[in-house]
Coordinates of C-alpha atoms in Angstrom, one line a residue:
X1 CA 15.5 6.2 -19.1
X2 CA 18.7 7.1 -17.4
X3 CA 20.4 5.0 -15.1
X4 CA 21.1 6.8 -12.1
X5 CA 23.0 5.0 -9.7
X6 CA 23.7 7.9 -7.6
X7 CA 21.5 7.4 -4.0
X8 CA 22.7 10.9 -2.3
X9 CA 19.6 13.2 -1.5
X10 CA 21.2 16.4 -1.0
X11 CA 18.2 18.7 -0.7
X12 CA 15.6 19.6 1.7
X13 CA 12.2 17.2 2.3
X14 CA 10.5 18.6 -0.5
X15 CA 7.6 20.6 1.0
X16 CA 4.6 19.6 -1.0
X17 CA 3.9 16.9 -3.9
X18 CA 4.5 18.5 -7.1
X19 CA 7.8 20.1 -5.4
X20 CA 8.9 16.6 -5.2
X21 CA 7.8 16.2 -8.9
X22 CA 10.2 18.8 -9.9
X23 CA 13.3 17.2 -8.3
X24 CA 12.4 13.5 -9.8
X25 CA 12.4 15.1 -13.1
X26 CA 15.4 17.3 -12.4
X27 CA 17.3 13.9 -11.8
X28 CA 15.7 11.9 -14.7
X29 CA 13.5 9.7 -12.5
X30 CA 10.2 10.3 -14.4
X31 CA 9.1 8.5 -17.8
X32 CA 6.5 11.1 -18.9
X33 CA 4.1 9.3 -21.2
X34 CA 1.8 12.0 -22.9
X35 CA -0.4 9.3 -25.7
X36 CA -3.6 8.5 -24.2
X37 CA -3.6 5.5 -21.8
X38 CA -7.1 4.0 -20.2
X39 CA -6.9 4.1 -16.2
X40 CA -9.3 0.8 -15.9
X41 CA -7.2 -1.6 -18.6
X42 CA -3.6 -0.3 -19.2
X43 CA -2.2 2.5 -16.8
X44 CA -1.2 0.1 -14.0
X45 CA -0.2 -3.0 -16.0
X46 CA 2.0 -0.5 -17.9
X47 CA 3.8 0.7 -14.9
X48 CA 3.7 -3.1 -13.6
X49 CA 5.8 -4.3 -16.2
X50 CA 8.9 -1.9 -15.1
X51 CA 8.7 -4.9 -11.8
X52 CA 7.7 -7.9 -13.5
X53 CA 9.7 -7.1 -16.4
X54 CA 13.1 -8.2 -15.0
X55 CA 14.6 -4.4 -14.8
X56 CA 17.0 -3.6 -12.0
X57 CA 15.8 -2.0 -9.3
X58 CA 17.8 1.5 -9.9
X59 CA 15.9 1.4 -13.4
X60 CA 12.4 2.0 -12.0
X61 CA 10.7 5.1 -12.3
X62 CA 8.1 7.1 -11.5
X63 CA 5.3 7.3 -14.5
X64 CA 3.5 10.7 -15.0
X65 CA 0.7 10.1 -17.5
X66 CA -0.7 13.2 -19.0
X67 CA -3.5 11.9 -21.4
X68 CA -5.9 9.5 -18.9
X69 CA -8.8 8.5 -20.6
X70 CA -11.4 5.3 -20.4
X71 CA -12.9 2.9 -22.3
X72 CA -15.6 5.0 -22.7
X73 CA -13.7 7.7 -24.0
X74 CA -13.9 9.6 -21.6
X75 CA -10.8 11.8 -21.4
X76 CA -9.3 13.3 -17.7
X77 CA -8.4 17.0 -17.3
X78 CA -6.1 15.6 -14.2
X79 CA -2.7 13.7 -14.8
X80 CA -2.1 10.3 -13.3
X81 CA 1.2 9.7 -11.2
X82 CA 3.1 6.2 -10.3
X83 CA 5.8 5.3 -8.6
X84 CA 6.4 8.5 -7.5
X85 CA 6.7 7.8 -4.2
X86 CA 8.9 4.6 -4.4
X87 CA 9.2 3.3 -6.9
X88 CA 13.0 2.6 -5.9
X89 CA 15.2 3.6 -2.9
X90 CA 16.0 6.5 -5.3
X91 CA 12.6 7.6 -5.5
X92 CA 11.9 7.5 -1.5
X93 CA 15.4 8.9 -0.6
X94 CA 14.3 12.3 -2.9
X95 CA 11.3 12.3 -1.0
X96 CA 13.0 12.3 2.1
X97 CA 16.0 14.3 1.5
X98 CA 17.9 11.8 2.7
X99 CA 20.9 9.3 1.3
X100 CA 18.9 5.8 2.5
X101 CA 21.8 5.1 5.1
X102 CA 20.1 8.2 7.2
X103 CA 16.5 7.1 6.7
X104 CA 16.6 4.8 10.0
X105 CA 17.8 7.6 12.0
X106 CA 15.5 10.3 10.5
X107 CA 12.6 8.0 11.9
X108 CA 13.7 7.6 15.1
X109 CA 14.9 11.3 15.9
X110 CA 11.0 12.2 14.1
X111 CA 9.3 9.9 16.4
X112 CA 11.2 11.1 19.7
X113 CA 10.8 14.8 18.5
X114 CA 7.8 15.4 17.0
X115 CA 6.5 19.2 15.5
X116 CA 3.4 19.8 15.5
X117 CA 1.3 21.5 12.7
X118 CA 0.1 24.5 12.4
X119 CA -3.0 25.9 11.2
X120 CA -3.4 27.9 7.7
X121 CA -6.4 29.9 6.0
X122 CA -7.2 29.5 2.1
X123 CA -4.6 26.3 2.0
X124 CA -3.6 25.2 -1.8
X125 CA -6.2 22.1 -1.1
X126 CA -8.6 24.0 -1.2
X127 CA -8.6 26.2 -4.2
X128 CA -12.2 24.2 -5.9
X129 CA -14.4 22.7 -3.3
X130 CA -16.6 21.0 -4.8
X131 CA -20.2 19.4 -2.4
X132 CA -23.6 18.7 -2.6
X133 CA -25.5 18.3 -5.7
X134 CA -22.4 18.7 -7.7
X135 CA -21.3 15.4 -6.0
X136 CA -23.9 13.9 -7.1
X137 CA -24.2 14.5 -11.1
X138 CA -24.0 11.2 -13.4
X139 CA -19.8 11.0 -14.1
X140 CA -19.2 13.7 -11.4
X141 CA -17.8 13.4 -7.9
X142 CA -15.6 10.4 -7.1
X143 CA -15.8 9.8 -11.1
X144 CA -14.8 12.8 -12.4
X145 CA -11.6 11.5 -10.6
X146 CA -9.0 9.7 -13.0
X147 CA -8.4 6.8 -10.5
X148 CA -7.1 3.7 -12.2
X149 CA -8.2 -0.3 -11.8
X150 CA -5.7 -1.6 -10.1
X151 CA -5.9 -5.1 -11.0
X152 CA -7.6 -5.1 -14.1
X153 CA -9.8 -8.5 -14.8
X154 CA -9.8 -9.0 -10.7
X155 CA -10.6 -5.7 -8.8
X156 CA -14.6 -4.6 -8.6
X157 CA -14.3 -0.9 -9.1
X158 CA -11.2 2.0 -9.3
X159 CA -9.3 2.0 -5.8
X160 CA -7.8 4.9 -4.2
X161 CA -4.8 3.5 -2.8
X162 CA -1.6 6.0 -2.0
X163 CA -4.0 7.6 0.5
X164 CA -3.7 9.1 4.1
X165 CA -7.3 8.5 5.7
X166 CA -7.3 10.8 8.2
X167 CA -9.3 9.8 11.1
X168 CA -9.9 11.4 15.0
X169 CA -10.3 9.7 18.1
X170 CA -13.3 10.5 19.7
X171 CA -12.3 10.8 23.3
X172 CA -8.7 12.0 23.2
X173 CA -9.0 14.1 20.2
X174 CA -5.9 13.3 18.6
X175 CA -5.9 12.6 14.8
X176 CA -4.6 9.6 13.4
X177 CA -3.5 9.2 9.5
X178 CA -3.1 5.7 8.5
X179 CA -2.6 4.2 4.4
X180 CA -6.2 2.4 3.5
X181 CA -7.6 1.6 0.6
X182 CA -10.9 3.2 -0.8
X183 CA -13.0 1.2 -3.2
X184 CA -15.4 4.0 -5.5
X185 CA -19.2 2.5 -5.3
X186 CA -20.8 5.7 -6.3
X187 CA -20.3 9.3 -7.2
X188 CA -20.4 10.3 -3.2
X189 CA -19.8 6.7 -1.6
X190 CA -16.6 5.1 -1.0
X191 CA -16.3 1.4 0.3
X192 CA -13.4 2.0 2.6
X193 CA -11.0 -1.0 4.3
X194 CA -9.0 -0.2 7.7
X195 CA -6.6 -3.2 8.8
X196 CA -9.2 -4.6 11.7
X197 CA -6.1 -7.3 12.0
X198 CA -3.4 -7.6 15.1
X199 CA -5.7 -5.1 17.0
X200 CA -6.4 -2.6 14.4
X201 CA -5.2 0.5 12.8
X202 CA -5.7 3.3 14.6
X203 CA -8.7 4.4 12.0
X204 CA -10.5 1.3 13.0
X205 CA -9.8 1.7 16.3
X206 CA -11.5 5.4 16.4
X207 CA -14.4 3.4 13.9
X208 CA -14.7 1.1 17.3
X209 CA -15.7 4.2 19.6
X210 CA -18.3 5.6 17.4
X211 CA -19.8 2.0 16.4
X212 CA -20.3 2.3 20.3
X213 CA -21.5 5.8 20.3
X214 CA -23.9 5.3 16.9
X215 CA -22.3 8.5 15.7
X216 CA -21.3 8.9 12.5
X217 CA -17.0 8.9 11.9
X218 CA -15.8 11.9 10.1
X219 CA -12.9 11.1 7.5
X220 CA -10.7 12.4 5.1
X221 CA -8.8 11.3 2.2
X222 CA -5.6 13.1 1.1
X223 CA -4.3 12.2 -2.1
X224 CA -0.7 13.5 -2.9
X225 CA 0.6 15.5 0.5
X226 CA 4.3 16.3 0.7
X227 CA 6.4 12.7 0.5
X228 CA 7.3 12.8 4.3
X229 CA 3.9 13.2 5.2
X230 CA 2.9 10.6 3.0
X231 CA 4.9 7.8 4.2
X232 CA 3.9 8.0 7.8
X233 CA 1.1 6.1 6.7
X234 CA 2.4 2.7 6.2
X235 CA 4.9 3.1 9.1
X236 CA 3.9 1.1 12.6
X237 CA 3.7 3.9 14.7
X238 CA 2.0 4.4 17.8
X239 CA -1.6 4.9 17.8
X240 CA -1.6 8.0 20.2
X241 CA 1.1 9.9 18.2
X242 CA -0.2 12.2 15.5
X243 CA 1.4 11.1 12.1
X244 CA 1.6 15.3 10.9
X245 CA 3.9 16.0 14.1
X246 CA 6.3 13.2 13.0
X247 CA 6.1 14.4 9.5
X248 CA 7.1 17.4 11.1
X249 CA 9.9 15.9 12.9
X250 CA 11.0 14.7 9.2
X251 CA 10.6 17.9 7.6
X252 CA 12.6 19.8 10.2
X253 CA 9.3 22.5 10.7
X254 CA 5.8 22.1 11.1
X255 CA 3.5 21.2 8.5
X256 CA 0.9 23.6 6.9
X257 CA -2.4 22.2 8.3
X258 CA -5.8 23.1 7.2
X259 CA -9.3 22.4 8.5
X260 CA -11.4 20.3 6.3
X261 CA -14.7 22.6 4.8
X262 CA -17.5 20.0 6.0
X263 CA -15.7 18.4 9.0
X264 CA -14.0 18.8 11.7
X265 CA -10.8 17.4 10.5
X266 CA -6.9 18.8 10.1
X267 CA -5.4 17.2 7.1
X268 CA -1.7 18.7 4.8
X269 CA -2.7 22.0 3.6
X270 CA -0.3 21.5 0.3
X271 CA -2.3 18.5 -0.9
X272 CA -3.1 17.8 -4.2
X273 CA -6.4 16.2 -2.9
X274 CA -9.0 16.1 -0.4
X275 CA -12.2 13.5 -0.1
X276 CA -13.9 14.6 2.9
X277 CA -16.9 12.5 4.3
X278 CA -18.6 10.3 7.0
X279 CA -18.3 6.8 7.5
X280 CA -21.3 4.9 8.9
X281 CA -21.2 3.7 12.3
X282 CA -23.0 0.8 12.0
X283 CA -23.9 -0.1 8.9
X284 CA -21.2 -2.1 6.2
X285 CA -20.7 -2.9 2.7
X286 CA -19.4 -5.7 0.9
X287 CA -15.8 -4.5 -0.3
X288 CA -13.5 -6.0 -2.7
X289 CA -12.2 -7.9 -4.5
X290 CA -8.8 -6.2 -5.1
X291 CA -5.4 -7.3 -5.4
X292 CA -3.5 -6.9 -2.2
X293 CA 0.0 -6.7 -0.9
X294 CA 0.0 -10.5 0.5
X295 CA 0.3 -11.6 -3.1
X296 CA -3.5 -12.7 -4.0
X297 CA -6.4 -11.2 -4.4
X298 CA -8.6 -10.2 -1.0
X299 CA -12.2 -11.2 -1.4
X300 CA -15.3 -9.6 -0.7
X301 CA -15.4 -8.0 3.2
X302 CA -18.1 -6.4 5.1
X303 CA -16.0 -2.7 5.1
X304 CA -17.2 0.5 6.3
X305 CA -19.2 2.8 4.0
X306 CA -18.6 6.5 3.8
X307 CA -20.9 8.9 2.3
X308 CA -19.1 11.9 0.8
X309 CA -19.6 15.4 1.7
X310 CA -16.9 17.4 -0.1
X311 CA -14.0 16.5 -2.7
X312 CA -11.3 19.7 -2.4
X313 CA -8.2 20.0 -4.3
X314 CA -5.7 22.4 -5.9
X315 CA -6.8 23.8 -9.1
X316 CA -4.3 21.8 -11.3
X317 CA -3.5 19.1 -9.4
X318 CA -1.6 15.6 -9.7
X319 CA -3.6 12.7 -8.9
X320 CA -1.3 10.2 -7.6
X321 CA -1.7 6.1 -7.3
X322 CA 0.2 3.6 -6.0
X323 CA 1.4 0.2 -6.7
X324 CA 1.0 -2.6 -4.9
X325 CA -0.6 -6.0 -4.7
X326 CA 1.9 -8.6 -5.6
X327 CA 5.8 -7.8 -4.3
X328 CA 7.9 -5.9 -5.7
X329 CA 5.8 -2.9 -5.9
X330 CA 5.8 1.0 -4.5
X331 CA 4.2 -0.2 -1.6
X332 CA 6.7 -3.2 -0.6
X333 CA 10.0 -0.3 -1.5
X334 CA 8.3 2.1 1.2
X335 CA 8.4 -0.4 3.6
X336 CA 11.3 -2.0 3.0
X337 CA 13.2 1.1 3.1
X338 CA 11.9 2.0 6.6
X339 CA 11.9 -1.5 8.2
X340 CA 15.3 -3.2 7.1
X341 CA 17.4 -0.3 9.2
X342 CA 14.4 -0.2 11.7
X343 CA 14.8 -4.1 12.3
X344 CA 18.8 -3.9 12.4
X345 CA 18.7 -0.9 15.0
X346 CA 16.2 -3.0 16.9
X347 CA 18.6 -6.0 17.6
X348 CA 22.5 -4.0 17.3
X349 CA 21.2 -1.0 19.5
X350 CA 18.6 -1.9 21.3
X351 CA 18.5 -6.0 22.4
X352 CA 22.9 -5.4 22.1
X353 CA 23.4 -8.4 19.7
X354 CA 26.4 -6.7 17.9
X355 CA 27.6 -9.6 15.8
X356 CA 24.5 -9.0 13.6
X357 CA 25.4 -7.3 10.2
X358 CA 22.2 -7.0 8.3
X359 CA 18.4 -7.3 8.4
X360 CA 17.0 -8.6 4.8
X361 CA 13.4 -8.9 4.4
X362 CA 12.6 -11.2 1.5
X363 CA 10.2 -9.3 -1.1
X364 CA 9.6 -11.4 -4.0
X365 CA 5.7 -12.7 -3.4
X366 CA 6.2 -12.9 0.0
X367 CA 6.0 -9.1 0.8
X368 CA 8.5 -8.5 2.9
X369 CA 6.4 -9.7 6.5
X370 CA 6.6 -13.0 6.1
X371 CA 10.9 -13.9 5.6
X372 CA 13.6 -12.1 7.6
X373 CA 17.1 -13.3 6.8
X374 CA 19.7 -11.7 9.9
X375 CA 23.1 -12.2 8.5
X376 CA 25.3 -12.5 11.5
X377 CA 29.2 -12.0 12.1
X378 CA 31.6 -15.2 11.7
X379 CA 31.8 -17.0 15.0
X380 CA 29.2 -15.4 16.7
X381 CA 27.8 -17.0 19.8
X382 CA 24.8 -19.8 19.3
X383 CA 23.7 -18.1 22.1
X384 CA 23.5 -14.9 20.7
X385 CA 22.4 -16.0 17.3
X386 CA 19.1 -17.3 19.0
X387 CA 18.3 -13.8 20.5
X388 CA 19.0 -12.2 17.0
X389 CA 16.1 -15.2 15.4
X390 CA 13.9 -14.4 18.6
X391 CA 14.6 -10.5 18.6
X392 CA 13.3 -10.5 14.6
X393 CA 10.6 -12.6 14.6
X394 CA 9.1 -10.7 17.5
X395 CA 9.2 -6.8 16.7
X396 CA 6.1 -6.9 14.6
X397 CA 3.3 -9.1 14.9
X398 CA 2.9 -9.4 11.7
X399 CA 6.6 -9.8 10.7
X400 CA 8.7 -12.8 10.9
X401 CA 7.1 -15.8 10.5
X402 CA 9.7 -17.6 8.9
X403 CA 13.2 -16.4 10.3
X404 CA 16.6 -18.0 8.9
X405 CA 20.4 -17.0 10.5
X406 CA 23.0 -16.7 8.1
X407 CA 26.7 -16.6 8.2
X408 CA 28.4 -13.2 7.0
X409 CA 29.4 -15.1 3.9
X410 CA 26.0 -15.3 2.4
X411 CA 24.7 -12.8 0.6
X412 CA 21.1 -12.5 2.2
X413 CA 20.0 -11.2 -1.2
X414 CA 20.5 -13.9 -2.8
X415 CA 17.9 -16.7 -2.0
X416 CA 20.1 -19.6 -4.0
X417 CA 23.1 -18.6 -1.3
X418 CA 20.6 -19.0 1.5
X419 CA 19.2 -21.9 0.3
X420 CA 22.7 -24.0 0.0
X421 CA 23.0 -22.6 3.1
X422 CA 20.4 -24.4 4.6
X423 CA 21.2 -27.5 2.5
X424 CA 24.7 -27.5 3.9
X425 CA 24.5 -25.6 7.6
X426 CA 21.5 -26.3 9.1
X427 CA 20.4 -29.9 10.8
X428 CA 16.7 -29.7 11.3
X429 CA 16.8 -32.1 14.6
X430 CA 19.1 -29.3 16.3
X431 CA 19.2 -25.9 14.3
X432 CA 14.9 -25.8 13.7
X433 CA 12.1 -24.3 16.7
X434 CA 9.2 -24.0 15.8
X435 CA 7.4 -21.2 18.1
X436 CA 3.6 -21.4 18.2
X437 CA 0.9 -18.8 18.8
X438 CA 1.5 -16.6 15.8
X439 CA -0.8 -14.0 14.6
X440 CA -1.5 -15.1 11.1
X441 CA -1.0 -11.4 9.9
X442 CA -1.3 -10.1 6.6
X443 CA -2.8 -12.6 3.9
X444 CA -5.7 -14.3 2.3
X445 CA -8.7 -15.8 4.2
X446 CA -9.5 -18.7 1.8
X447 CA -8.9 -22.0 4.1
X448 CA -9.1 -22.3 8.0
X449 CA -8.3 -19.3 10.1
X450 CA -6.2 -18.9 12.9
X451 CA -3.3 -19.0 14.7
X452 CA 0.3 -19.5 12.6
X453 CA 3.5 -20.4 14.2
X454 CA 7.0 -19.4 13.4
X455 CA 9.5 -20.4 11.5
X456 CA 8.9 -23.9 9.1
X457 CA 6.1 -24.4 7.4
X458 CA 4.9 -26.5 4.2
X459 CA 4.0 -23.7 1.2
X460 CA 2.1 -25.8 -0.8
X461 CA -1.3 -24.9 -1.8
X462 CA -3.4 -26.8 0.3
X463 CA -6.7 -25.9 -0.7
X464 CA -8.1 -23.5 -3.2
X465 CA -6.9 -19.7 -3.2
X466 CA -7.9 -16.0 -4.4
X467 CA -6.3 -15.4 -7.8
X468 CA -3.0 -14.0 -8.1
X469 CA -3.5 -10.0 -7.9
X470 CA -1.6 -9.5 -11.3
X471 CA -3.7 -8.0 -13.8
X472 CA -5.3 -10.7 -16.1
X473 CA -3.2 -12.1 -18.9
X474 CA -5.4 -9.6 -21.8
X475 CA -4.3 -6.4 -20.0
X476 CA -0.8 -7.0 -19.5
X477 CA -0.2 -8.1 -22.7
X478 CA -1.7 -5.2 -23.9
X479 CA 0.3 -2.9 -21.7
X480 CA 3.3 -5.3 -23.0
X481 CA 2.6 -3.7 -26.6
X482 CA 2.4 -0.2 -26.0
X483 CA 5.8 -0.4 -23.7
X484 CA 7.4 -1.7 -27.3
X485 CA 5.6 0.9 -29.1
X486 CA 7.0 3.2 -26.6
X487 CA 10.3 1.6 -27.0
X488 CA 10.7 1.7 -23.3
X489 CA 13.9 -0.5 -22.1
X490 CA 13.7 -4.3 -22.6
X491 CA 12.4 -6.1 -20.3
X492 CA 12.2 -10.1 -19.8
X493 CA 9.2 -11.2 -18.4
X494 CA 9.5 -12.8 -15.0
X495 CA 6.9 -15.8 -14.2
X496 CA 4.5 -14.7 -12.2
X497 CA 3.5 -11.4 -14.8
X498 CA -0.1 -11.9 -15.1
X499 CA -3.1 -13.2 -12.4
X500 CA -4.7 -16.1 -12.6
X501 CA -7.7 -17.9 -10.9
X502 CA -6.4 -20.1 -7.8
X503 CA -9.9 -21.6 -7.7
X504 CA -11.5 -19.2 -5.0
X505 CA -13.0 -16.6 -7.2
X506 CA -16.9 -16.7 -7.4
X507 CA -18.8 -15.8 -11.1
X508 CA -20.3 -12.5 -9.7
X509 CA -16.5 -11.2 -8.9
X510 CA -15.6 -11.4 -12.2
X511 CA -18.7 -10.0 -13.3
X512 CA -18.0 -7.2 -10.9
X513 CA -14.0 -7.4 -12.5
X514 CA -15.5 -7.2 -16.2
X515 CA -17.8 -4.5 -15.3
X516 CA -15.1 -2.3 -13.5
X517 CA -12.8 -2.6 -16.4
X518 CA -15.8 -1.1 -18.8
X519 CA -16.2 1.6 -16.6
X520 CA -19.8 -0.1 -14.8
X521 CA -18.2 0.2 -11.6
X522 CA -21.3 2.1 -10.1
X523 CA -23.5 -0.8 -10.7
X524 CA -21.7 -2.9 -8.5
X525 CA -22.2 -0.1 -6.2
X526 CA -25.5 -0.3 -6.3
X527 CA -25.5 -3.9 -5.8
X528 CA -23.6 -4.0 -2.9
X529 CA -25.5 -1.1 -1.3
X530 CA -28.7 -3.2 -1.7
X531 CA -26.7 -5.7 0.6
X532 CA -25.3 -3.2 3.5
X533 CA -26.4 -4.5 7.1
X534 CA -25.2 -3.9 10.6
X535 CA -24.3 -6.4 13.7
X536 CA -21.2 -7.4 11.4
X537 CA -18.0 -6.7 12.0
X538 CA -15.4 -5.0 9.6
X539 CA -13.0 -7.4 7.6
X540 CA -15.8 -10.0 8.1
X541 CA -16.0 -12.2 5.0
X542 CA -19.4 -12.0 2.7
X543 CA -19.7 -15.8 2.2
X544 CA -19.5 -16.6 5.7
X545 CA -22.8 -14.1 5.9
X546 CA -24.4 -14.2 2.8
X547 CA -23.5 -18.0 2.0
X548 CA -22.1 -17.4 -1.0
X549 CA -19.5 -20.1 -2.3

């Protein structure tokens, strides 16, 4: 691998995925990996260990695998991409034709002025369309798809997860694009998850309206759009403004939009990939487990189902996945990117606090939401320090629950510095509030639900806890070997590298763990099919339904 330290993106947004390929390569961010490697047990942990393996950050890369098979030996006629989208600052800058220092203000002039798409006939996703029967066929459909585990030895079946689920409200007719994950249950059936937290995502929001209407909710999953299109998912932006006109406001010009073949759906003409289908008004499916963002593993939910009418896609196309689950991954960089500037803007430009000199969310574990550090200038104002604490724990609902002032002379990087500064700068009885009525945001439902406050709180397990959404111990050793045998750059393991059971994890999720590593994903599906009923809502956990302990 090279190090490139070099963060200037010179170029234009590149205009579709494999475009943006091109340039990674052209600037030595891709590790190209051409031996066969199995999606369910190593692909992921391989590209894991380049985050838990103690390598800078301007060392990660993107991981284009060329020779996907499974352990059935089944081998894929699709290559598998990670960390494409950001796997570094690097990596997301490329995407957005943009040094990082310009990313804040790219966002904000996108959001102000947005460009709309326009419509395109015979669009690139589009070239095989492939519905009905053909759907259907044992190891066809969803499963002809090389779409990795994961979190091997936790996770019930192969997850799409660097999606845009596009989604349309069915009043005001505006389309909304939002980053969910898709569980596969069966060659045409998805078990799909939209955030029904903090008021919703916008695709749950639309899922509302039709539960009401007992209409069925057209949806689409793109896999691999152009990288500015992509990461409107994961951004917080209003729910009325379609995420393709502030793409377009990224890209400088509109973005080539095509009509899905069996609903009524716009989604990126350039994609690699398109799932088209219908999710069930009414009736949901236990989801999960996977390994999610917040650091553990989610448990089973009652999710939305969605029958599949058509899977579209370019004829030699780049399937692309995305890390996440415990932080640092692809999915904490995206955000972290976007939010740090967006957070700093917020309290400098827009609440006036000018002594504040930088907005650090912590990403270790704690994925970014939960710890803000604001560094602020040298004799600023108590006064004024407070509105920077208030200002930053209450942008995001979900952001900020424990907030900690700095002087300029601590590095907010560095969590030793901030913790002697604490030790030495803070007394509790006059520098600590404690602000109730928190939403308790993004993490796991094991224990009591509810409320959180802001601030202080004791982080001891209190009580038992999904398992740590690391792959099991096996897999990443095993990905451990072949990253010697590929003499990849050293790497010192750092402690957490591998899940473990936190004594919340039930014997039929790791037999649905066990079985989606050997490929027996679709029998879970059927199992969890046999359990699908309505009057529940999304996001509501199976044990507090079924009983199950």
């Amino acid at each position: 691998m090279l190090d490139v330290t070099d963060k200037t993106a010179t170029h234009a947004p590149p205009k579709d995925f494999q475009e943006h390929l091109a340039l990674l390569e052209a600037q030595g961010l891709i590790v190209r990996i051409d031996r066969p490697i199995d999606k369910n047990t190593e692909l992921h942990p391989l590209v894991r260990w380049q985050f838990q393996g103690g390598m800078k950050e301007d060392a990660r890369r993107a991981f284009l695998f060329t020779n996907v098979t499974d352990g059935a030996g089944r081998t894929y006629d699709m290559p598998v991409v990670v960390g494409a989208l950001a796997a570094s600052p690097r990596i997301y800058s490329v995407g957005m034709g943009r040094p990082a220092t310009e990313i804040e203000a790219a966002w904000s002039n996108a959001i102000a002025n947005p460009v709309a798409p326009v419509r395109v006939d015979k669009p690139p996703c589009q070239e095989v369309v492939i519905t009905g029967d053909a759907l259907r066929q044992p190891g066809q459909g969803l499963a002809a798809l090389p779409v990795p585990i994961s979190t091997p030895g936790f996770d019930a079946a192969p997850y799409l997860t660097a999606t845009l689920a596009v989604t349309r409200d069915p009043e005001s007719g505006i389309q909304n694009m939002g980053t969910y994950r898709a569980g596969l249950k069966a060659t045409d059936r998805l078990g799909v998850r939209m955030a029904a937290r903090i008021g919703g995502a916008g695709g749950f929001q639309h899922w509302l309206k039709h539960n009401k209407r007992k209409t069925p909710m057209p949806c689409a999953f793109v896999i691999g759009a152009a990288p500015v299109v992509m990461f409107t998912g994961p951004m917080k932006l209003p729910i009325d403004l379609d995420e393709m006109a502030v793409a377009g406001g990224l890209a400088g010009a509109p973005i080539r939009a095509a009509k899905c073949v069996t609903i009524d759906l716009d989604v990126p003409a350039d994609a690699e990939l398109v799932i088209e289908g219908l999710i069930d008004p009414e009736l949901l499916e236990p989801e999960g487990p996977f390994g999610e963002s917040h650091g553990h593993i989610a448990l089973e939910d009652f999710n939305m189902s969605m029958q599949v009418t058509a899977i579209t896609r370019k004829r030699k196309p780049v399937f692309v996945s995305i890390l996440s689950e415990v932080t640092p991954s692809e999915s904490s960089v995206v955000k972290k990117v976007a939010y740090e500037p967006m957070f700093l803007s917020h309290l400098r430009d827009k609440l006036s606090i000018k002594g504040v000199r930088r907005v650090v969310m912590h990403e270790p574990l704690s994925n970014l939401r939960k710890v803000i550090f604001v560094q602020c200038a040298q004799g600023m104002p108590r006064s004024e320090v407070w509105r920077a604490l208030r200002g930053a724990s209450t942008l995001l609902a979900d952001c900020g629950k424990i907030c900690i002032a700095v002087s300029e002379d601590i590095d907010p990087e560095n969590t030793d510095a901030v913790f002697w500064s604490l030790a030495y700068r803070a007394n509790p009885i006059d520098d600590v509030h404690i602000a109730p009525y928190r939403s308790a945001g993004h993490g796991p439902k094991s224990g009591a639900h509810g409320e959180e406050s802001t601030l202080m709180i004791d982080a001891t397990l209190k009580h038992s806890a999904p398992p740590l959404a690391l792959p099991a111990r096996e897999f990443m050793e095993r990905a451990r070997a072949i990253w010697e045998e590929l003499k990849l750059p050293a790497i010192t393991p750092q402690s957490p590298w591998h899940g473990y059971s936190l004594g919340d994890w039930a014997d039929d999720w790791e037999t649905f763990a066990r079985r989606a590593v050997r490929g027996e994903w679709e029998v879970n599906g059927r199992e969890t099919f046999a359990r699908r009923r309505g009057g529940v809502r999304p996001e509501t956990p199976v044990r507090d339904v079924e009983g199950k302990k």
